[in-house]
Amino acid sequence: MEVILAESAERVAERAAELIRILLEKKPDAVLGLATGSTPVALYAKLVALHKAGRVSFRRVTTFNLDEYVGLPPAHPQSYRHFMEEHLFRHVDLAPERTHLPDGRMANPLEAGPDYEAKIRAAGGIDLQILGIGGNGHIGFNEPTSSLGSRTRLKTLTGRTLEDNRRFFAEGEFQPTLAVTMGIATILEARKIVLLATGRGKADAVRNAVEGPVTCVCPASALQWHPNATAVVDPEAAEKLQYVDYYRSVLDIQDGLVGKFGEYRV
Ligand code: F6R
């Protein structure tokens, strides 16, 4: 897996925004896979700024988010639809009908997965998928022990994830324990994957994902099977990586090649 060692969390966001800007320059009707959570907030702020500066347009873009809680209406402040509206959608020129999240309110939530997969297929698949990583190595809501061949489906959240996300819910407020999430196999079908990780709390998960064995115990380790996956990490999240010198040397060499071969390199 390619590892980009960014100088700070701010640079992680800048690098990821640049990857998206370059993609949209080449393919204005690209299909983006998006994530929620704290990590991509800075990325979305950069994209909004690039849009307001006239440097990127989302007019023809289609988006698919990784996941959505079961049982929260879209307008609920903790729903992922609401999160995306607040941080990105309403600030840019995305067509609302081309923004997609799994439907966590279907009468039968078991149907939400196949329905979402069909929509992704109909859009031609995902060109670039943004991922965060859970402290336990989850991607989307594919918790440890999720099948590496999983497709979009209903998933029960672990105690650790519920605990990590409790900060977003008020004392005593209903916190969903179920979500509909893209599966690991669904994520791996994206043409390019960019995993963002910032902060010391992610150091173990990043090490396990990038340098550990491929195992369902760390779902992000499945990205090692992807031919075009990049992890963009800040110094704290990179703290436990063993091969940092190697990653740095690769980046130095690539910097010399940018413009020659570097279609996604920044
Ligand atoms: C969000 C998602 C999750 C988060 C992960 C990290 O759509 O699918 O996998 O990316 O839980 O969350 P933060 O960024 O809040 O640490």
mmCIF file of N, CA and C in Angstrom, residues 33-153:
data_model
loop_
_atom_site.group_PDB
_atom_site.id
_atom_site.type_symbol
_atom_site.label_atom_id
_atom_site.label_comp_id
_atom_site.label_asym_id
_atom_site.label_seq_id
_atom_site.Cartn_x
_atom_site.Cartn_y
_atom_site.Cartn_z
ATOM 1 N N GLY A 33 -16.608 8.163 -3.452
ATOM 2 C CA GLY A 33 -17.064 7.477 -2.248
ATOM 3 C C GLY A 33 -16.623 8.314 -1.055
ATOM 4 N N LEU A 34 -17.553 8.618 -0.166
ATOM 5 C CA LEU A 34 -17.250 9.556 0.920
ATOM 6 C C LEU A 34 -17.437 8.909 2.287
ATOM 7 N N ALA A 35 -16.779 9.516 3.278
ATOM 8 C CA ALA A 35 -16.851 9.017 4.658
ATOM 9 C C ALA A 35 -17.315 10.146 5.574
ATOM 10 N N THR A 36 -17.816 9.775 6.730
ATOM 11 C CA THR A 36 -18.135 10.771 7.757
ATOM 12 C C THR A 36 -17.108 10.629 8.888
ATOM 13 N N GLY A 37 -17.429 11.149 10.068
ATOM 14 C CA GLY A 37 -16.498 11.081 11.197
ATOM 15 C C GLY A 37 -15.646 12.339 11.263
ATOM 16 N N SER A 38 -14.801 12.422 12.282
ATOM 17 C CA SER A 38 -14.012 13.653 12.488
ATOM 18 C C SER A 38 -12.931 13.820 11.426
ATOM 19 N N THR A 39 -12.338 12.705 10.988
ATOM 20 C CA THR A 39 -11.153 12.809 10.137
ATOM 21 C C THR A 39 -11.393 13.585 8.839
ATOM 22 N N PRO A 40 -12.455 13.292 8.072
ATOM 23 C CA PRO A 40 -12.586 13.999 6.782
ATOM 24 C C PRO A 40 -13.167 15.414 6.874
ATOM 25 N N VAL A 41 -13.478 15.887 8.092
ATOM 26 C CA VAL A 41 -14.080 17.224 8.212
ATOM 27 C C VAL A 41 -13.159 18.279 7.581
ATOM 28 N N ALA A 42 -11.857 18.168 7.870
ATOM 29 C CA ALA A 42 -10.911 19.157 7.330
ATOM 30 C C ALA A 42 -10.807 19.019 5.809
ATOM 31 N N LEU A 43 -10.893 17.798 5.313
ATOM 32 C CA LEU A 43 -10.874 17.590 3.852
ATOM 33 C C LEU A 43 -12.065 18.304 3.212
ATOM 34 N N TYR A 44 -13.257 18.126 3.803
ATOM 35 C CA TYR A 44 -14.441 18.749 3.210
ATOM 36 C C TYR A 44 -14.324 20.283 3.245
ATOM 37 N N ALA A 45 -13.735 20.797 4.322
ATOM 38 C CA ALA A 45 -13.540 22.255 4.394
ATOM 39 C C ALA A 45 -12.619 22.713 3.260
ATOM 40 N N LYS A 46 -11.587 21.922 2.961
ATOM 41 C CA LYS A 46 -10.662 22.280 1.862
ATOM 42 C C LYS A 46 -11.400 22.225 0.523
ATOM 43 N N LEU A 47 -12.239 21.195 0.348
ATOM 44 C CA LEU A 47 -12.964 21.071 -0.924
ATOM 45 C C LEU A 47 -13.933 22.250 -1.103
ATOM 46 N N VAL A 48 -14.577 22.638 -0.009
ATOM 47 C CA VAL A 48 -15.505 23.782 -0.079
ATOM 48 C C VAL A 48 -14.711 25.035 -0.464
ATOM 49 N N ALA A 49 -13.535 25.203 0.145
ATOM 50 C CA ALA A 49 -12.704 26.377 -0.157
ATOM 51 C C ALA A 49 -12.256 26.348 -1.627
ATOM 52 N N LEU A 50 -11.856 25.169 -2.109
ATOM 53 C CA LEU A 50 -11.434 25.060 -3.518
ATOM 54 C C LEU A 50 -12.606 25.394 -4.439
ATOM 55 N N HIS A 51 -13.794 24.915 -4.052
ATOM 56 C CA HIS A 51 -14.986 25.199 -4.860
ATOM 57 C C HIS A 51 -15.272 26.696 -4.880
ATOM 58 N N LYS A 52 -15.206 27.330 -3.719
ATOM 59 C CA LYS A 52 -15.526 28.764 -3.646
ATOM 60 C C LYS A 52 -14.479 29.589 -4.408
ATOM 61 N N ALA A 53 -13.267 29.043 -4.500
ATOM 62 C CA ALA A 53 -12.216 29.737 -5.255
ATOM 63 C C ALA A 53 -12.311 29.429 -6.756
ATOM 64 N N GLY A 54 -13.322 28.667 -7.147
ATOM 65 C CA GLY A 54 -13.527 28.358 -8.563
ATOM 66 C C GLY A 54 -12.567 27.309 -9.095
ATOM 67 N N ARG A 55 -11.934 26.537 -8.199
ATOM 68 C CA ARG A 55 -10.919 25.579 -8.658
ATOM 69 C C ARG A 55 -11.465 24.165 -8.802
ATOM 70 N N VAL A 56 -12.648 23.932 -8.298
ATOM 71 C CA VAL A 56 -13.232 22.598 -8.452
ATOM 72 C C VAL A 56 -14.759 22.709 -8.522
ATOM 73 N N SER A 57 -15.324 21.910 -9.434
ATOM 74 C CA SER A 57 -16.786 21.881 -9.542
ATOM 75 C C SER A 57 -17.276 20.451 -9.337
ATOM 76 N N PHE A 58 -18.399 20.343 -8.652
ATOM 77 C CA PHE A 58 -19.013 19.031 -8.386
ATOM 78 C C PHE A 58 -20.297 18.860 -9.193
ATOM 79 N N ARG A 59 -20.497 19.745 -10.167
ATOM 80 C CA ARG A 59 -21.768 19.808 -10.885
ATOM 81 C C ARG A 59 -22.165 18.468 -11.494
ATOM 82 N N ARG A 60 -21.176 17.731 -11.984
ATOM 83 C CA ARG A 60 -21.491 16.454 -12.656
ATOM 84 C C ARG A 60 -21.101 15.238 -11.809
ATOM 85 N N VAL A 61 -20.697 15.515 -10.579
ATOM 86 C CA VAL A 61 -20.190 14.438 -9.706
ATOM 87 C C VAL A 61 -21.354 13.673 -9.065
ATOM 88 N N THR A 62 -21.119 12.387 -8.829
ATOM 89 C CA THR A 62 -22.061 11.546 -8.068
ATOM 90 C C THR A 62 -21.332 11.098 -6.808
ATOM 91 N N THR A 63 -22.029 11.031 -5.687
ATOM 92 C CA THR A 63 -21.371 10.587 -4.446
ATOM 93 C C THR A 63 -22.134 9.420 -3.803
ATOM 94 N N PHE A 64 -21.360 8.559 -3.176
ATOM 95 C CA PHE A 64 -21.908 7.462 -2.371
ATOM 96 C C PHE A 64 -21.195 7.455 -1.034
ATOM 97 N N ASN A 65 -21.920 7.634 0.040
ATOM 98 C CA ASN A 65 -21.286 7.522 1.360
ATOM 99 C C ASN A 65 -21.166 6.070 1.789
ATOM 100 N N LEU A 66 -20.220 5.857 2.686
ATOM 101 C CA LEU A 66 -19.955 4.498 3.153
ATOM 102 C C LEU A 66 -21.099 3.901 3.944
ATOM 103 N N ASP A 67 -21.711 4.739 4.789
ATOM 104 C CA ASP A 67 -22.624 4.140 5.768
ATOM 105 C C ASP A 67 -23.650 5.135 6.288
ATOM 106 N N GLU A 68 -24.658 4.591 6.939
ATOM 107 C CA GLU A 68 -25.691 5.408 7.586
ATOM 108 C C GLU A 68 -26.261 4.608 8.751
ATOM 109 N N TYR A 69 -26.591 5.322 9.809
ATOM 110 C CA TYR A 69 -27.232 4.678 10.963
ATOM 111 C C TYR A 69 -28.620 4.182 10.602
ATOM 112 N N VAL A 70 -29.036 3.143 11.276
ATOM 113 C CA VAL A 70 -30.417 2.668 11.142
ATOM 114 C C VAL A 70 -31.245 3.352 12.231
ATOM 115 N N GLY A 71 -32.333 3.965 11.795
ATOM 116 C CA GLY A 71 -33.278 4.500 12.786
ATOM 117 C C GLY A 71 -33.203 6.002 12.991
ATOM 118 N N LEU A 72 -32.299 6.699 12.299
ATOM 119 C CA LEU A 72 -32.269 8.155 12.427
ATOM 120 C C LEU A 72 -32.814 8.783 11.151
ATOM 121 N N PRO A 73 -33.770 9.715 11.256
ATOM 122 C CA PRO A 73 -34.255 10.396 10.053
ATOM 123 C C PRO A 73 -33.137 11.276 9.463
ATOM 124 N N PRO A 74 -33.171 11.537 8.138
ATOM 125 C CA PRO A 74 -32.082 12.295 7.504
ATOM 126 C C PRO A 74 -31.816 13.645 8.160
ATOM 127 N N ALA A 75 -32.846 14.261 8.713
ATOM 128 C CA ALA A 75 -32.653 15.593 9.300
ATOM 129 C C ALA A 75 -32.078 15.520 10.709
ATOM 130 N N HIS A 76 -31.977 14.330 11.278
ATOM 131 C CA HIS A 76 -31.444 14.198 12.642
ATOM 132 C C HIS A 76 -29.994 14.679 12.662
ATOM 133 N N PRO A 77 -29.625 15.498 13.649
ATOM 134 C CA PRO A 77 -28.265 16.061 13.648
ATOM 135 C C PRO A 77 -27.155 15.011 13.652
ATOM 136 N N GLN A 78 -27.444 13.784 14.096
ATOM 137 C CA GLN A 78 -26.390 12.758 14.098
ATOM 138 C C GLN A 78 -26.478 11.815 12.900
ATOM 139 N N SER A 79 -27.463 12.053 12.009
ATOM 140 C CA SER A 79 -27.511 11.178 10.833
ATOM 141 C C SER A 79 -26.353 11.559 9.921
ATOM 142 N N TYR A 80 -25.874 10.584 9.175
ATOM 143 C CA TYR A 80 -24.743 10.869 8.294
ATOM 144 C C TYR A 80 -25.167 11.727 7.107
ATOM 145 N N ARG A 81 -26.442 11.656 6.712
ATOM 146 C CA ARG A 81 -26.957 12.563 5.674
ATOM 147 C C ARG A 81 -26.818 14.011 6.169
ATOM 148 N N HIS A 82 -27.218 14.233 7.399
ATOM 149 C CA HIS A 82 -27.139 15.581 7.951
ATOM 150 C C HIS A 82 -25.685 16.039 8.019
ATOM 151 N N PHE A 83 -24.811 15.142 8.459
ATOM 152 C CA PHE A 83 -23.379 15.449 8.546
ATOM 153 C C PHE A 83 -22.856 15.908 7.180
ATOM 154 N N MET A 84 -23.199 15.146 6.128
ATOM 155 C CA MET A 84 -22.686 15.466 4.803
ATOM 156 C C MET A 84 -23.251 16.788 4.287
ATOM 157 N N GLU A 85 -24.535 17.038 4.587
ATOM 158 C CA GLU A 85 -25.134 18.318 4.173
ATOM 159 C C GLU A 85 -24.378 19.467 4.820
ATOM 160 N N GLU A 86 -24.111 19.320 6.112
ATOM 161 C CA GLU A 86 -23.474 20.394 6.877
ATOM 162 C C GLU A 86 -22.038 20.650 6.440
ATOM 163 N N HIS A 87 -21.293 19.567 6.178
ATOM 164 C CA HIS A 87 -19.853 19.727 5.923
ATOM 165 C C HIS A 87 -19.504 19.879 4.451
ATOM 166 N N LEU A 88 -20.373 19.378 3.560
ATOM 167 C CA LEU A 88 -19.999 19.453 2.136
ATOM 168 C C LEU A 88 -21.164 19.810 1.217
ATOM 169 N N PHE A 89 -22.200 18.966 1.229
ATOM 170 C CA PHE A 89 -23.196 19.035 0.155
ATOM 171 C C PHE A 89 -23.777 20.431 -0.056
ATOM 172 N N ARG A 90 -24.197 21.085 1.045
ATOM 173 C CA ARG A 90 -24.920 22.345 0.826
ATOM 174 C C ARG A 90 -23.992 23.523 0.487
ATOM 175 N N HIS A 91 -22.678 23.263 0.552
ATOM 176 C CA HIS A 91 -21.729 24.342 0.273
ATOM 177 C C HIS A 91 -21.171 24.297 -1.149
ATOM 178 N N VAL A 92 -21.472 23.213 -1.879
ATOM 179 C CA VAL A 92 -20.902 23.069 -3.220
ATOM 180 C C VAL A 92 -22.018 22.843 -4.236
ATOM 181 N N ASP A 93 -21.640 22.706 -5.506
ATOM 182 C CA ASP A 93 -22.658 22.623 -6.562
ATOM 183 C C ASP A 93 -23.044 21.182 -6.909
ATOM 184 N N LEU A 94 -23.066 20.303 -5.904
ATOM 185 C CA LEU A 94 -23.495 18.910 -6.130
ATOM 186 C C LEU A 94 -24.997 18.874 -6.394
ATOM 187 N N ALA A 95 -25.419 18.042 -7.348
ATOM 188 C CA ALA A 95 -26.853 17.857 -7.571
ATOM 189 C C ALA A 95 -27.384 16.953 -6.459
ATOM 190 N N PRO A 96 -28.376 17.420 -5.668
ATOM 191 C CA PRO A 96 -28.854 16.620 -4.536
ATOM 192 C C PRO A 96 -29.233 15.199 -4.919
ATOM 193 N N GLU A 97 -29.794 15.034 -6.132
ATOM 194 C CA GLU A 97 -30.245 13.681 -6.525
ATOM 195 C C GLU A 97 -29.081 12.742 -6.841
ATOM 196 N N ARG A 98 -27.878 13.307 -6.945
ATOM 197 C CA ARG A 98 -26.721 12.430 -7.191
ATOM 198 C C ARG A 98 -25.895 12.201 -5.917
ATOM 199 N N THR A 99 -26.430 12.603 -4.757
ATOM 200 C CA THR A 99 -25.753 12.299 -3.489
ATOM 201 C C THR A 99 -26.479 11.127 -2.835
ATOM 202 N N HIS A 100 -25.727 10.094 -2.493
ATOM 203 C CA HIS A 100 -26.357 8.858 -1.989
ATOM 204 C C HIS A 100 -25.763 8.452 -0.647
ATOM 205 N N LEU A 101 -26.652 8.011 0.227
ATOM 206 C CA LEU A 101 -26.237 7.316 1.457
ATOM 207 C C LEU A 101 -27.112 6.082 1.556
ATOM 208 N N PRO A 102 -26.621 5.021 2.202
ATOM 209 C CA PRO A 102 -27.502 3.864 2.394
ATOM 210 C C PRO A 102 -28.763 4.309 3.127
ATOM 211 N N ASP A 103 -29.857 3.649 2.829
ATOM 212 C CA ASP A 103 -31.131 4.017 3.427
ATOM 213 C C ASP A 103 -31.329 3.254 4.736
ATOM 214 N N GLY A 104 -31.141 3.962 5.828
ATOM 215 C CA GLY A 104 -31.274 3.336 7.146
ATOM 216 C C GLY A 104 -32.705 3.311 7.645
ATOM 217 N N ARG A 105 -33.655 3.715 6.783
ATOM 218 C CA ARG A 105 -35.046 3.780 7.266
ATOM 219 C C ARG A 105 -35.979 2.883 6.475
ATOM 220 N N MET A 106 -35.394 1.988 5.672
ATOM 221 C CA MET A 106 -36.264 1.072 4.913
ATOM 222 C C MET A 106 -37.081 0.226 5.878
ATOM 223 N N ALA A 107 -38.318 -0.079 5.498
ATOM 224 C CA ALA A 107 -39.169 -0.900 6.366
ATOM 225 C C ALA A 107 -38.436 -2.199 6.678
ATOM 226 N N ASN A 108 -37.779 -2.759 5.658
ATOM 227 C CA ASN A 108 -36.946 -3.934 5.891
ATOM 228 C C ASN A 108 -35.491 -3.551 5.630
ATOM 229 N N PRO A 109 -34.723 -3.251 6.691
ATOM 230 C CA PRO A 109 -33.352 -2.755 6.489
ATOM 231 C C PRO A 109 -32.449 -3.766 5.781
ATOM 232 N N LEU A 110 -32.884 -5.038 5.740
ATOM 233 C CA LEU A 110 -32.075 -6.042 5.034
ATOM 234 C C LEU A 110 -32.048 -5.774 3.525
ATOM 235 N N GLU A 111 -33.042 -4.981 3.053
ATOM 236 C CA GLU A 111 -33.085 -4.676 1.618
ATOM 237 C C GLU A 111 -32.194 -3.496 1.262
ATOM 238 N N ALA A 112 -31.741 -2.775 2.266
ATOM 239 C CA ALA A 112 -30.985 -1.546 1.995
ATOM 240 C C ALA A 112 -29.665 -1.847 1.290
ATOM 241 N N GLY A 113 -29.040 -2.970 1.630
ATOM 242 C CA GLY A 113 -27.741 -3.308 1.053
ATOM 243 C C GLY A 113 -27.813 -3.554 -0.451
ATOM 244 N N PRO A 114 -28.631 -4.542 -0.876
ATOM 245 C CA PRO A 114 -28.745 -4.806 -2.313
ATOM 246 C C PRO A 114 -29.194 -3.570 -3.098
ATOM 247 N N ASP A 115 -30.077 -2.773 -2.501
ATOM 248 C CA ASP A 115 -30.562 -1.559 -3.156
ATOM 249 C C ASP A 115 -29.382 -0.598 -3.418
ATOM 250 N N TYR A 116 -28.530 -0.448 -2.422
ATOM 251 C CA TYR A 116 -27.388 0.473 -2.539
ATOM 252 C C TYR A 116 -26.371 -0.050 -3.557
ATOM 253 N N GLU A 117 -26.113 -1.344 -3.508
ATOM 254 C CA GLU A 117 -25.158 -1.946 -4.457
ATOM 255 C C GLU A 117 -25.634 -1.700 -5.890
ATOM 256 N N ALA A 118 -26.938 -1.836 -6.111
ATOM 257 C CA ALA A 118 -27.487 -1.642 -7.457
ATOM 258 C C ALA A 118 -27.260 -0.193 -7.907
ATOM 259 N N LYS A 119 -27.420 0.738 -6.979
ATOM 260 C CA LYS A 119 -27.227 2.163 -7.331
ATOM 261 C C LYS A 119 -25.755 2.435 -7.676
ATOM 262 N N ILE A 120 -24.840 1.834 -6.908
ATOM 263 C CA ILE A 120 -23.404 2.036 -7.187
ATOM 264 C C ILE A 120 -23.077 1.476 -8.574
ATOM 265 N N ARG A 121 -23.613 0.282 -8.842
ATOM 266 C CA ARG A 121 -23.360 -0.342 -10.154
ATOM 267 C C ARG A 121 -23.916 0.528 -11.282
ATOM 268 N N ALA A 122 -25.142 1.035 -11.078
ATOM 269 C CA ALA A 122 -25.785 1.833 -12.129
ATOM 270 C C ALA A 122 -25.000 3.114 -12.407
ATOM 271 N N ALA A 123 -24.279 3.607 -11.394
ATOM 272 C CA ALA A 123 -23.490 4.839 -11.572
ATOM 273 C C ALA A 123 -22.137 4.537 -12.217
ATOM 274 N N GLY A 124 -21.849 3.252 -12.435
ATOM 275 C CA GLY A 124 -20.576 2.897 -13.081
ATOM 276 C C GLY A 124 -19.458 2.583 -12.104
ATOM 277 N N GLY A 125 -19.795 2.445 -10.821
ATOM 278 C CA GLY A 125 -18.762 2.122 -9.819
ATOM 279 C C GLY A 125 -18.089 3.387 -9.293
ATOM 280 N N ILE A 126 -17.339 3.206 -8.209
ATOM 281 C CA ILE A 126 -16.728 4.359 -7.524
ATOM 282 C C ILE A 126 -15.307 4.584 -8.040
ATOM 283 N N ASP A 127 -15.029 5.821 -8.429
ATOM 284 C CA ASP A 127 -13.683 6.140 -8.940
ATOM 285 C C ASP A 127 -12.690 6.310 -7.801
ATOM 286 N N LEU A 128 -13.103 7.041 -6.779
ATOM 287 C CA LEU A 128 -12.183 7.293 -5.661
ATOM 288 C C LEU A 128 -12.959 7.222 -4.352
ATOM 289 N N GLN A 129 -12.528 6.353 -3.482
ATOM 290 C CA GLN A 129 -13.209 6.162 -2.191
ATOM 291 C C GLN A 129 -12.352 6.759 -1.077
ATOM 292 N N ILE A 130 -12.919 7.693 -0.338
ATOM 293 C CA ILE A 130 -12.259 8.236 0.861
ATOM 294 C C ILE A 130 -12.656 7.361 2.045
ATOM 295 N N LEU A 131 -11.678 6.993 2.857
ATOM 296 C CA LEU A 131 -11.944 6.211 4.074
ATOM 297 C C LEU A 131 -11.294 6.870 5.282
ATOM 298 N N GLY A 132 -11.973 6.767 6.432
ATOM 299 C CA GLY A 132 -11.304 6.974 7.716
ATOM 300 C C GLY A 132 -11.002 5.578 8.250
ATOM 301 N N ILE A 133 -10.460 5.514 9.443
ATOM 302 C CA ILE A 133 -10.214 4.193 10.041
ATOM 303 C C ILE A 133 -10.600 4.260 11.517
ATOM 304 N N GLY A 134 -11.303 3.251 11.983
ATOM 305 C CA GLY A 134 -11.664 3.208 13.400
ATOM 306 C C GLY A 134 -10.439 2.841 14.232
ATOM 307 N N GLY A 135 -10.465 3.196 15.498
ATOM 308 C CA GLY A 135 -9.377 2.807 16.400
ATOM 309 C C GLY A 135 -9.221 1.288 16.443
ATOM 310 N N ASN A 136 -10.288 0.572 16.099
ATOM 311 C CA ASN A 136 -10.232 -0.900 16.075
ATOM 312 C C ASN A 136 -9.962 -1.444 14.675
ATOM 313 N N GLY A 137 -9.631 -0.547 13.745
ATOM 314 C CA GLY A 137 -9.286 -0.986 12.384
ATOM 315 C C GLY A 137 -10.479 -1.091 11.451
ATOM 316 N N HIS A 138 -11.663 -0.657 11.907
ATOM 317 C CA HIS A 138 -12.814 -0.783 10.993
ATOM 318 C C HIS A 138 -12.729 0.222 9.849
ATOM 319 N N ILE A 139 -13.319 -0.138 8.730
ATOM 320 C CA ILE A 139 -13.527 0.796 7.619
ATOM 321 C C ILE A 139 -15.012 0.740 7.292
ATOM 322 N N GLY A 140 -15.603 1.912 6.987
ATOM 323 C CA GLY A 140 -17.053 1.963 6.998
ATOM 324 C C GLY A 140 -17.444 1.486 8.385
ATOM 325 N N PHE A 141 -18.519 0.726 8.484
ATOM 326 C CA PHE A 141 -18.849 0.111 9.777
ATOM 327 C C PHE A 141 -18.585 -1.393 9.710
ATOM 328 N N ASN A 142 -17.569 -1.768 8.958
ATOM 329 C CA ASN A 142 -17.143 -3.168 8.932
ATOM 330 C C ASN A 142 -16.262 -3.391 10.142
ATOM 331 N N GLU A 143 -16.878 -3.907 11.161
ATOM 332 C CA GLU A 143 -16.186 -4.080 12.431
ATOM 333 C C GLU A 143 -15.263 -5.303 12.363
ATOM 334 N N PRO A 144 -14.284 -5.394 13.298
ATOM 335 C CA PRO A 144 -13.417 -6.570 13.317
ATOM 336 C C PRO A 144 -14.243 -7.856 13.261
ATOM 337 N N THR A 145 -13.758 -8.781 12.490
ATOM 338 C CA THR A 145 -14.354 -10.106 12.163
ATOM 339 C C THR A 145 -15.372 -10.023 11.012
ATOM 340 N N SER A 146 -15.576 -8.819 10.448
ATOM 341 C CA SER A 146 -16.431 -8.731 9.257
ATOM 342 C C SER A 146 -15.816 -9.573 8.149
ATOM 343 N N SER A 147 -16.654 -10.159 7.333
ATOM 344 C CA SER A 147 -16.141 -10.942 6.203
ATOM 345 C C SER A 147 -15.395 -10.020 5.241
ATOM 346 N N LEU A 148 -14.241 -10.460 4.795
ATOM 347 C CA LEU A 148 -13.490 -9.671 3.813
ATOM 348 C C LEU A 148 -14.215 -9.672 2.467
ATOM 349 N N GLY A 149 -15.175 -10.586 2.303
ATOM 350 C CA GLY A 149 -15.967 -10.629 1.068
ATOM 351 C C GLY A 149 -17.320 -9.963 1.222
ATOM 352 N N SER A 150 -17.509 -9.197 2.302
ATOM 353 C CA SER A 150 -18.850 -8.650 2.586
ATOM 354 C C SER A 150 -19.272 -7.590 1.577
ATOM 355 N N ARG A 151 -20.596 -7.523 1.369
ATOM 356 C CA ARG A 151 -21.207 -6.485 0.526
ATOM 357 C C ARG A 151 -22.010 -5.559 1.444
ATOM 358 N N THR A 152 -22.596 -4.525 0.865
ATOM 359 C CA THR A 152 -23.379 -3.578 1.662
ATOM 360 C C THR A 152 -24.492 -4.322 2.407
ATOM 361 N N ARG A 153 -24.587 -4.042 3.698
ATOM 362 C CA ARG A 153 -25.520 -4.813 4.532
ATOM 363 C C ARG A 153 -25.723 -4.133 5.881
#
